[in-house]
mmCIF file of C-alpha atoms in Angstrom:
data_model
loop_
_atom_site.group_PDB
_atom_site.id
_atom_site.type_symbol
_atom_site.label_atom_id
_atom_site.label_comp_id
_atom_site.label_asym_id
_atom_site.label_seq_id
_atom_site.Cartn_x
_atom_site.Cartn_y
_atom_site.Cartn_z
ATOM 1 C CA UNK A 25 190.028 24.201 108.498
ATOM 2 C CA UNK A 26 193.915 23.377 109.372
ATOM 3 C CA UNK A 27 194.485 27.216 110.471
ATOM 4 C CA UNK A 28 192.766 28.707 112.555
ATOM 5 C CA UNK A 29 192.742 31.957 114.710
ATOM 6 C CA UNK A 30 190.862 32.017 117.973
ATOM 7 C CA UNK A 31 190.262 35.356 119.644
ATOM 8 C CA UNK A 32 188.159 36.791 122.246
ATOM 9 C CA UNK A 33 186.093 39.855 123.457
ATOM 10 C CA UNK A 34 187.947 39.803 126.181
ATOM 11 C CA UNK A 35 190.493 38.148 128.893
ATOM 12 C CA UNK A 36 188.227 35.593 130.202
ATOM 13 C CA UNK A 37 186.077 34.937 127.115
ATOM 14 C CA UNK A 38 187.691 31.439 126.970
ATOM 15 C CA UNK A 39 189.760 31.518 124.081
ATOM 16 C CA UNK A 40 192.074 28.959 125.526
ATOM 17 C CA UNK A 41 189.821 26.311 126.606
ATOM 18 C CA UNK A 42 188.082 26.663 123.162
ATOM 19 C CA UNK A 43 191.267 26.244 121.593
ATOM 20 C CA UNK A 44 192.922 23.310 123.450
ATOM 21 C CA UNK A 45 189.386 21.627 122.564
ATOM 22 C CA UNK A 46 189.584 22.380 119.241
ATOM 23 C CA UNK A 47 193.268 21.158 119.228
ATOM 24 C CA UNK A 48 191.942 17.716 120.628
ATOM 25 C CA UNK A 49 188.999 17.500 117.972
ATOM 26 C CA UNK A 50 190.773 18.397 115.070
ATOM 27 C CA UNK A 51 194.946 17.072 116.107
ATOM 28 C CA UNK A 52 196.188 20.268 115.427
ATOM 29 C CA UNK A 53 198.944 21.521 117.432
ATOM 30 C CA UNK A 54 197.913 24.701 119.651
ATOM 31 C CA UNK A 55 199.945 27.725 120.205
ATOM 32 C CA UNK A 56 198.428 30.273 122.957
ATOM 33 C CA UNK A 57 200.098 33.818 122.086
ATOM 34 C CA UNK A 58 200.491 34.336 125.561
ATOM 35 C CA UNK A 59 203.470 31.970 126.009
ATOM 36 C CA UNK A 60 205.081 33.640 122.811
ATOM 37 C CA UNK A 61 204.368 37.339 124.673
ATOM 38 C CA UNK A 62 205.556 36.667 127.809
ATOM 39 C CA UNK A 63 209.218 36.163 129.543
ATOM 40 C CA UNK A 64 209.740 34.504 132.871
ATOM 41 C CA UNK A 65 208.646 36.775 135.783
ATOM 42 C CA UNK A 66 206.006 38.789 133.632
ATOM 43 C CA UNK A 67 208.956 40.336 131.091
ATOM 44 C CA UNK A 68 207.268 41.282 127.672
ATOM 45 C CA UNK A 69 209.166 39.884 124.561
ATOM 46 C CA UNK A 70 210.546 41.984 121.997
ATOM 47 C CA UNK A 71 208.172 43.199 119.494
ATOM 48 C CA UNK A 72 210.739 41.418 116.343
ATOM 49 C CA UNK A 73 210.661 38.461 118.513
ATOM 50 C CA UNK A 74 206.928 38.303 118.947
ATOM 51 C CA UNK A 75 206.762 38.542 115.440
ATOM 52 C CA UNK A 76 209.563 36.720 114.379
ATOM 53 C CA UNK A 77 207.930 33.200 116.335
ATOM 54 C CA UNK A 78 204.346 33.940 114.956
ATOM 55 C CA UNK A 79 205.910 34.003 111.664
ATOM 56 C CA UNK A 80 207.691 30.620 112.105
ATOM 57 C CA UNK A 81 204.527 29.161 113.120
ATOM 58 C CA UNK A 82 202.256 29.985 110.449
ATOM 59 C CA UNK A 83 204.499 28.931 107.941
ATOM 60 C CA UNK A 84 203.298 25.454 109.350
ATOM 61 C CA UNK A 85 200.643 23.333 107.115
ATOM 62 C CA UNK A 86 198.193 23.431 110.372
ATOM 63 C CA UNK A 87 197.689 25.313 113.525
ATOM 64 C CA UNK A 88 195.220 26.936 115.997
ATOM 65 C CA UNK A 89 196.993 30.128 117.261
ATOM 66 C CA UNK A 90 194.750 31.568 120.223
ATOM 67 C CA UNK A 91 195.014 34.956 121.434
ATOM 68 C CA UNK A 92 194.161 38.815 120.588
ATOM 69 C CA UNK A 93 197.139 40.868 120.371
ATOM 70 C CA UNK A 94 195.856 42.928 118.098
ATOM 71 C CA UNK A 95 199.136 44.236 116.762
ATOM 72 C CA UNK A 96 200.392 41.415 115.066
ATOM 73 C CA UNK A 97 196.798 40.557 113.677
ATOM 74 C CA UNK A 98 198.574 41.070 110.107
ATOM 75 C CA UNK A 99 200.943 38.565 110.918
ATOM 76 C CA UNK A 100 198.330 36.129 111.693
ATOM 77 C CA UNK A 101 195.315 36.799 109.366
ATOM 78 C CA UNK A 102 196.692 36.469 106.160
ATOM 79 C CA UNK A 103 197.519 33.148 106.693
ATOM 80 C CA UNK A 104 194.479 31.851 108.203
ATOM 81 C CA UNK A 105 191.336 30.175 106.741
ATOM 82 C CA UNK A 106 189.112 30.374 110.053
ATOM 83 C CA UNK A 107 188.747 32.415 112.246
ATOM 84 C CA UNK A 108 186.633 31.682 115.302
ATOM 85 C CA UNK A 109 185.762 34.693 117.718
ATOM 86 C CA UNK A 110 183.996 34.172 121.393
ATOM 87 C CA UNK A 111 182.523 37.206 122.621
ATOM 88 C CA UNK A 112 180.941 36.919 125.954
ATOM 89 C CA UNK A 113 179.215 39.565 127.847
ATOM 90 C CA UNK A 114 181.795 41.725 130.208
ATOM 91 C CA UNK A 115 180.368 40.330 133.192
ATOM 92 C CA UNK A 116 181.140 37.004 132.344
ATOM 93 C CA UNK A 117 184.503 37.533 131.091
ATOM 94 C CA UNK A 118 185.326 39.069 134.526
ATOM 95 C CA UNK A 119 183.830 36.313 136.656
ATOM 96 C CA UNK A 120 186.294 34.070 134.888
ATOM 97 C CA UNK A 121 188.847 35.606 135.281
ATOM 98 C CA UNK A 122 188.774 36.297 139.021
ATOM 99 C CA UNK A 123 187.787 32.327 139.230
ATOM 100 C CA UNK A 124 190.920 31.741 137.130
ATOM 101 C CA UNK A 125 192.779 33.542 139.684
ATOM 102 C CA UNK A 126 191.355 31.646 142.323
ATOM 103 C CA UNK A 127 191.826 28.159 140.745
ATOM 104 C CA UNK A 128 195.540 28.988 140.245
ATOM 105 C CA UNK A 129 197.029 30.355 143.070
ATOM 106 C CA UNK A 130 200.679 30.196 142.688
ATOM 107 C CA UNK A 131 200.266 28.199 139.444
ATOM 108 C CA UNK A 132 200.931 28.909 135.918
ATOM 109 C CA UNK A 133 198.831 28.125 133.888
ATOM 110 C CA UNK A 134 199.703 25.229 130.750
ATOM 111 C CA UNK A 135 198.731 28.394 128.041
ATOM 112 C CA UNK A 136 200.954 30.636 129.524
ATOM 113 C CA UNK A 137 204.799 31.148 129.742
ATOM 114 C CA UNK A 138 206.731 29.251 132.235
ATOM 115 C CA UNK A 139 207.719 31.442 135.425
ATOM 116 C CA UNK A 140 204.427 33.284 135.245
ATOM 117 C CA UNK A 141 202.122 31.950 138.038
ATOM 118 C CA UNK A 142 198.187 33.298 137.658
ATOM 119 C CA UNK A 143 197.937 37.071 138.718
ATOM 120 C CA UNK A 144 195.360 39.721 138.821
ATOM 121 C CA UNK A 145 195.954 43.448 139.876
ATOM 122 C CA UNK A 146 194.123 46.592 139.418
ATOM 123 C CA UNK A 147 195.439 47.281 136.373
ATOM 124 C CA UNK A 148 194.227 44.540 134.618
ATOM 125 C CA UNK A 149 190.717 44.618 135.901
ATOM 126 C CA UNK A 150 190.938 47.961 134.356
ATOM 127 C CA UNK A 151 192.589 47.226 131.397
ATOM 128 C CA UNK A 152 189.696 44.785 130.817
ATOM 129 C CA UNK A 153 186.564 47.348 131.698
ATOM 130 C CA UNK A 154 187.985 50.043 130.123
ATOM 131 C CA UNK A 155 188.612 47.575 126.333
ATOM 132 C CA UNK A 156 185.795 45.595 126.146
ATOM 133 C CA UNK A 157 183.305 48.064 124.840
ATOM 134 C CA UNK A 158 185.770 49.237 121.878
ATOM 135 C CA UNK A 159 187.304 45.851 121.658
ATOM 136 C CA UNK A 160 183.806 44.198 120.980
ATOM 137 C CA UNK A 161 183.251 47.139 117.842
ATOM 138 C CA UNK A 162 186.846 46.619 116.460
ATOM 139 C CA UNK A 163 186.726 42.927 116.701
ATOM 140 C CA UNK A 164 182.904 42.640 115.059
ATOM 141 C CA UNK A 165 184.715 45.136 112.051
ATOM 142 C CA UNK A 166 187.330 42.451 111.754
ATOM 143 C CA UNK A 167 184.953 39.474 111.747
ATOM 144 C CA UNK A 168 182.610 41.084 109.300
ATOM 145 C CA UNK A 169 185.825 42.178 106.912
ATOM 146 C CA UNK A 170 187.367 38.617 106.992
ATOM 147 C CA UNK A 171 184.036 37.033 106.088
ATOM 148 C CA UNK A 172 184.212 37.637 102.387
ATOM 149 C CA UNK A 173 187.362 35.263 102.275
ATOM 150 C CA UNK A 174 187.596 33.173 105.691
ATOM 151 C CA UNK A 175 185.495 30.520 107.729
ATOM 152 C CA UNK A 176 183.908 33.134 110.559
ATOM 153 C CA UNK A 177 182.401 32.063 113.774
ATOM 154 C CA UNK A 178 180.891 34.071 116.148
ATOM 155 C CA UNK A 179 180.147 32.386 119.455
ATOM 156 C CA UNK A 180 178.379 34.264 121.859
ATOM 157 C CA UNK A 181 177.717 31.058 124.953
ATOM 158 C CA UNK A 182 177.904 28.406 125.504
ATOM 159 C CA UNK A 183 175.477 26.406 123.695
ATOM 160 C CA UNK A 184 176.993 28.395 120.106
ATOM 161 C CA UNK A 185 180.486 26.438 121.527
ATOM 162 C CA UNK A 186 179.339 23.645 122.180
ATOM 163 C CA UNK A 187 177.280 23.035 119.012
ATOM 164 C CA UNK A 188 180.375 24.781 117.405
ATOM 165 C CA UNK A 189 182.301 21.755 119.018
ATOM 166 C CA UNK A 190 179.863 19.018 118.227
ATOM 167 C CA UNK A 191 180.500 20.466 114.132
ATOM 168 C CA UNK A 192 183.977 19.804 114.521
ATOM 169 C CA UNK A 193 183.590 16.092 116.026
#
């Protein structure tokens, strides 16, 4: 495996920690979609430049690209030859994400962009109940689709990661 996708359920699912692990195991260099995504002070990037610096990177012999954005999946997939999925139950994925919250008060986080100290509102709470159930369907269809010609893991706790992990060592 030198390129590898790593998506989630769900905010919270720990798609980052997985990855930065991974990146450690395996030396591969990391890149967390949210830092390509975001602007300082919360701005969204342009779609053509989202794209544009996903296509850069996996152009690259190896990486780990972690993150969902779902609408540049085709820039992503194609390229890959694993793709490693954590889906952890809803409750979970909140808890974690209100803990994340918690843990970085007025901090940004290293797998986000700079300027964009740890937030949670209403409307991503939301965003996150109202997802997960359709998420967790679209992103079992992609798992099961990319199976006939890619690496697929499905990790569902955290004994799957850390045997998962252990594999890799």
């Amino acid at each position: 495996m030198k390129k590898i996708i790593v998506m989630g359920v769900s905010a919270g699912a720990g798609k980052s920690t997985l990855a930065k692990k991974m990146g450690s195991i395996l030396n591969i260099p990391v890149y967390h979609l949210d830092t390509l995504y975001w602007r300082p002070g919360w701005v969204e990037a342009s779609p053509d430049e989202f794209c544009t610096a996903q296509e850069e990177i996996v152009q690259q012999s190896e990486w780990i690209i972690e993150g969902n954005y779902s609408s540049t999946f085709e820039v992503r997939f194609p390229h890959a030859d694993a793709i490693v999925y954590i889906e952890k139950p809803l409750l979970v994925c909140l808890y974690r994400v209100v803990k994340r919250r918690i843990q970085n008060h007025r901090k940004t986080r290293s797998d986000m962009a700079p300027g964009c100290e740890e937030k949670l509102d209403w409307a991503f709470i939301k965003f996150i109940l109202t997802t997960y159930a359709n998420r967790k369907k679209i992103m079992a269809e992609h798992c099961e689709k990319f199976k006939k010609t890619k690496k697929v893991f499905i990790l569902r706790n955290e004994r799957d990661i850390e045997s998962f992990l252990e594999e890799l060592d």
